[in-house]
PDB file of C-alpha atoms in Angstrom:
ATOM      1  CA  MET A 900      54.577  57.209-137.990  1.00  0.00           C
ATOM      2  CA  ARG A 901      52.787  59.332-135.181  1.00  0.00           C
ATOM      3  CA  ILE A 902      49.721  56.811-133.942  1.00  0.00           C
ATOM      4  CA  ALA A 903      47.107  56.927-131.305  1.00  0.00           C
ATOM      5  CA  TYR A 904      45.558  53.653-130.656  1.00  0.00           C
ATOM      6  CA  ILE A 905      41.974  53.678-129.691  1.00  0.00           C
ATOM      7  CA  PHE A 906      40.593  50.322-127.822  1.00  0.00           C
ATOM      8  CA  SER A 907      36.972  50.028-127.473  1.00  0.00           C
ATOM      9  CA  THR A 908      36.714  46.124-128.557  1.00  0.00           C
ATOM     10  CA  VAL A 909      36.952  42.848-126.332  1.00  0.00           C
ATOM     11  CA  ASN A 910      40.014  41.446-127.963  1.00  0.00           C
ATOM     12  CA  ALA A 911      42.157  44.876-126.608  1.00  0.00           C
ATOM     13  CA  SER A 912      43.125  43.689-123.347  1.00  0.00           C
ATOM     14  CA  TYR A 913      45.222  40.870-125.181  1.00  0.00           C
ATOM     15  CA  ILE A 914      46.319  42.612-127.723  1.00  0.00           C
ATOM     16  CA  LEU A 915      47.734  45.283-125.862  1.00  0.00           C
ATOM     17  CA  GLU A 916      48.531  43.219-123.115  1.00  0.00           C
ATOM     18  CA  GLN A 917      50.985  40.444-125.541  1.00  0.00           C
ATOM     19  CA  MET A 918      51.876  42.562-128.315  1.00  0.00           C
ATOM     20  CA  ILE A 919      52.011  46.376-127.914  1.00  0.00           C
ATOM     21  CA  LEU A 920      52.985  46.820-124.068  1.00  0.00           C
ATOM     22  CA  PRO A 921      55.813  44.145-124.616  1.00  0.00           C
ATOM     23  CA  GLN A 922      57.128  46.016-127.688  1.00  0.00           C
ATOM     24  CA  MET A 923      56.492  49.379-125.883  1.00  0.00           C
ATOM     25  CA  GLU A 924      58.176  48.671-122.707  1.00  0.00           C
ATOM     26  CA  ALA A 925      61.753  47.265-125.076  1.00  0.00           C
ATOM     27  CA  GLY A 926      61.672  49.714-126.597  1.00  0.00           C
ATOM     28  CA  THR A 927      61.320  47.231-130.130  1.00  0.00           C
ATOM     29  CA  HIS A 928      57.822  49.580-130.666  1.00  0.00           C
ATOM     30  CA  PRO A 929      58.166  50.119-134.735  1.00  0.00           C
ATOM     31  CA  VAL A 930      56.163  53.814-134.640  1.00  0.00           C
ATOM     32  CA  ASP A 931      55.709  56.527-131.313  1.00  0.00           C
ATOM     33  CA  VAL A 932      52.440  55.845-129.889  1.00  0.00           C
ATOM     34  CA  ILE A 933      51.048  59.519-128.995  1.00  0.00           C
ATOM     35  CA  GLY A 934      48.422  58.165-126.732  1.00  0.00           C
ATOM     36  CA  MET A 935      45.426  55.824-125.766  1.00  0.00           C
ATOM     37  CA  PHE A 936      41.546  55.845-125.941  1.00  0.00           C
ATOM     38  CA  PHE A 937      39.664  53.052-124.208  1.00  0.00           C
ATOM     39  CA  PHE A 938      35.962  52.307-124.283  1.00  0.00           C
ATOM     40  CA  VAL A 939      34.013  50.718-122.323  1.00  0.00           C
ATOM     41  CA  ASP A 940      34.828  48.041-120.035  1.00  0.00           C
ATOM     42  CA  ASN A 941      38.324  48.179-121.464  1.00  0.00           C
ATOM     43  CA  ASN A 942      38.924  51.155-119.487  1.00  0.00           C
ATOM     44  CA  TYR A 943      39.090  48.540-116.060  1.00  0.00           C
ATOM     45  CA  MET A 944      42.729  47.646-117.341  1.00  0.00           C
ATOM     46  CA  LEU A 945      43.812  51.846-116.218  1.00  0.00           C
ATOM     47  CA  THR A 946      42.156  51.468-112.438  1.00  0.00           C
ATOM     48  CA  GLN A 947      44.625  51.664-109.298  1.00  0.00           C
ATOM     49  CA  GLY A 948      45.896  48.314-108.265  1.00  0.00           C
ATOM     50  CA  ASN A 949      45.954  47.054-111.823  1.00  0.00           C
ATOM     51  CA  PRO A 950      48.498  45.532-113.829  1.00  0.00           C
ATOM     52  CA  THR A 951      47.979  46.833-116.775  1.00  0.00           C
ATOM     53  CA  ALA A 952      47.755  50.144-115.646  1.00  0.00           C
ATOM     54  CA  GLU A 953      51.097  49.880-113.518  1.00  0.00           C
ATOM     55  CA  ARG A 954      52.774  48.793-117.097  1.00  0.00           C
ATOM     56  CA  LEU A 955      51.019  51.147-118.791  1.00  0.00           C
ATOM     57  CA  HIS A 956      52.153  53.932-116.355  1.00  0.00           C
ATOM     58  CA  ALA A 957      55.866  53.011-116.318  1.00  0.00           C
ATOM     59  CA  VAL A 958      55.488  52.818-120.084  1.00  0.00           C
ATOM     60  CA  VAL A 959      54.075  56.799-119.902  1.00  0.00           C
ATOM     61  CA  LYS A 960      56.978  57.887-117.408  1.00  0.00           C
ATOM     62  CA  GLU A 961      59.224  57.209-120.221  1.00  0.00           C
ATOM     63  CA  THR A 962      57.426  57.828-123.471  1.00  0.00           C
ATOM     64  CA  GLY A 963      55.089  61.054-122.486  1.00  0.00           C
ATOM     65  CA  THR A 964      52.460  59.398-124.401  1.00  0.00           C
ATOM     66  CA  LEU A 965      48.601  59.989-123.862  1.00  0.00           C
ATOM     67  CA  VAL A 966      47.030  57.196-122.293  1.00  0.00           C
ATOM     68  CA  MET A 967      42.961  58.396-121.861  1.00  0.00           C
ATOM     69  CA  GLY A 968      39.257  56.438-120.430  1.00  0.00           C
ATOM     70  CA  CYS A 969      36.231  57.551-121.703  1.00  0.00           C
ATOM     71  CA  ASP A 970      34.486  59.427-119.484  1.00  0.00           C
ATOM     72  CA  GLN A 971      31.545  58.498-119.687  1.00  0.00           C
ATOM     73  CA  CYS A 972      32.317  54.671-119.770  1.00  0.00           C
ATOM     74  CA  CYS A 973      34.366  55.322-116.332  1.00  0.00           C
ATOM     75  CA  GLU A 974      30.786  57.108-114.705  1.00  0.00           C
ATOM     76  CA  ALA A 975      28.702  54.163-115.985  1.00  0.00           C
ATOM     77  CA  ARG A 976      30.773  51.959-114.544  1.00  0.00           C
ATOM     78  CA  ARG A 977      31.931  53.595-111.658  1.00  0.00           C
ATOM     79  CA  ILE A 978      35.395  53.685-111.739  1.00  0.00           C
ATOM     80  CA  ASP A 979      35.815  56.875-112.581  1.00  0.00           C
ATOM     81  CA  ASP A 980      37.083  57.553-109.049  1.00  0.00           C
ATOM     82  CA  ARG A 981      39.743  54.631-109.201  1.00  0.00           C
ATOM     83  CA  MET A 982      41.824  55.456-112.517  1.00  0.00           C
ATOM     84  CA  HIS A 983      45.115  55.345-112.274  1.00  0.00           C
ATOM     85  CA  GLU A 984      47.001  58.358-111.144  1.00  0.00           C
ATOM     86  CA  GLY A 985      48.232  60.186-114.183  1.00  0.00           C
ATOM     87  CA  PHE A 986      45.220  58.678-116.585  1.00  0.00           C
ATOM     88  CA  PRO A 987      43.026  61.490-117.518  1.00  0.00           C
ATOM     89  CA  ILE A 988      39.431  60.694-118.451  1.00  0.00           C
ATOM     90  CA  GLY A 989      37.599  62.416-121.711  1.00  0.00           C
ATOM     91  CA  CYS A 990      35.771  62.992-124.500  1.00  0.00           C
ATOM     92  CA  PHE A 991      36.668  62.955-128.554  1.00  0.00           C
ATOM     93  CA  PRO A 992      37.029  67.006-127.950  1.00  0.00           C
ATOM     94  CA  ASN A 993      40.009  66.263-125.399  1.00  0.00           C
ATOM     95  CA  LEU A 994      41.569  63.751-127.254  1.00  0.00           C
ATOM     96  CA  TYR A 995      41.994  65.237-130.645  1.00  0.00           C
ATOM     97  CA  GLY A 996      42.655  68.601-128.083  1.00  0.00           C
ATOM     98  CA  ALA A 997      45.592  66.429-126.383  1.00  0.00           C
ATOM     99  CA  LEU A 998      46.940  64.178-129.336  1.00  0.00           C
ATOM    100  CA  MET A 999      47.214  68.457-131.023  1.00  0.00           C
ATOM    101  CA  GLU A1000      48.947  69.488-128.793  1.00  0.00           C
ATOM    102  CA  ALA A1001      51.675  66.739-128.482  1.00  0.00           C
ATOM    103  CA  GLY A1002      52.251  67.494-132.252  1.00  0.00           C
ATOM    104  CA  GLY A1003      49.418  65.292-133.857  1.00  0.00           C
ATOM    105  CA  VAL A1004      49.035  62.186-135.038  1.00  0.00           C
ATOM    106  CA  ASP A1005      49.716  60.333-138.847  1.00  0.00           C
ATOM    107  CA  GLN A1006      47.193  57.235-138.028  1.00  0.00           C
ATOM    108  CA  VAL A1007      44.326  55.773-135.367  1.00  0.00           C
ATOM    109  CA  ILE A1008      44.365  51.877-135.100  1.00  0.00           C
ATOM    110  CA  THR A1009      41.011  50.899-133.809  1.00  0.00           C
ATOM    111  CA  LEU A1010      41.409  47.696-131.469  1.00  0.00           C
TER     112      LEU A1010
END
């Protein structure tokens, strides 16, 4: 199954850092994660120097998973110029286009 995660809640960092990323790092996550999209303060996880960003970047290099931050959220927090290399920012049309280009998804999960 091909899925995309949308991280929008205050619990998103815990779920990503303690549940999803360890499985992806170990190669035991039971689905193919095609993309991840981050909203509001969850975008801080994608900034340069953030340990979660470093872990995600390593996974992206192995899997090709799209990791994107919300452009309006990043700009409002003034972190759009601090995003980790390889993590673009964009809006839903950018996300949809990138996911379709990657072959589409079967399910979107919002956390």
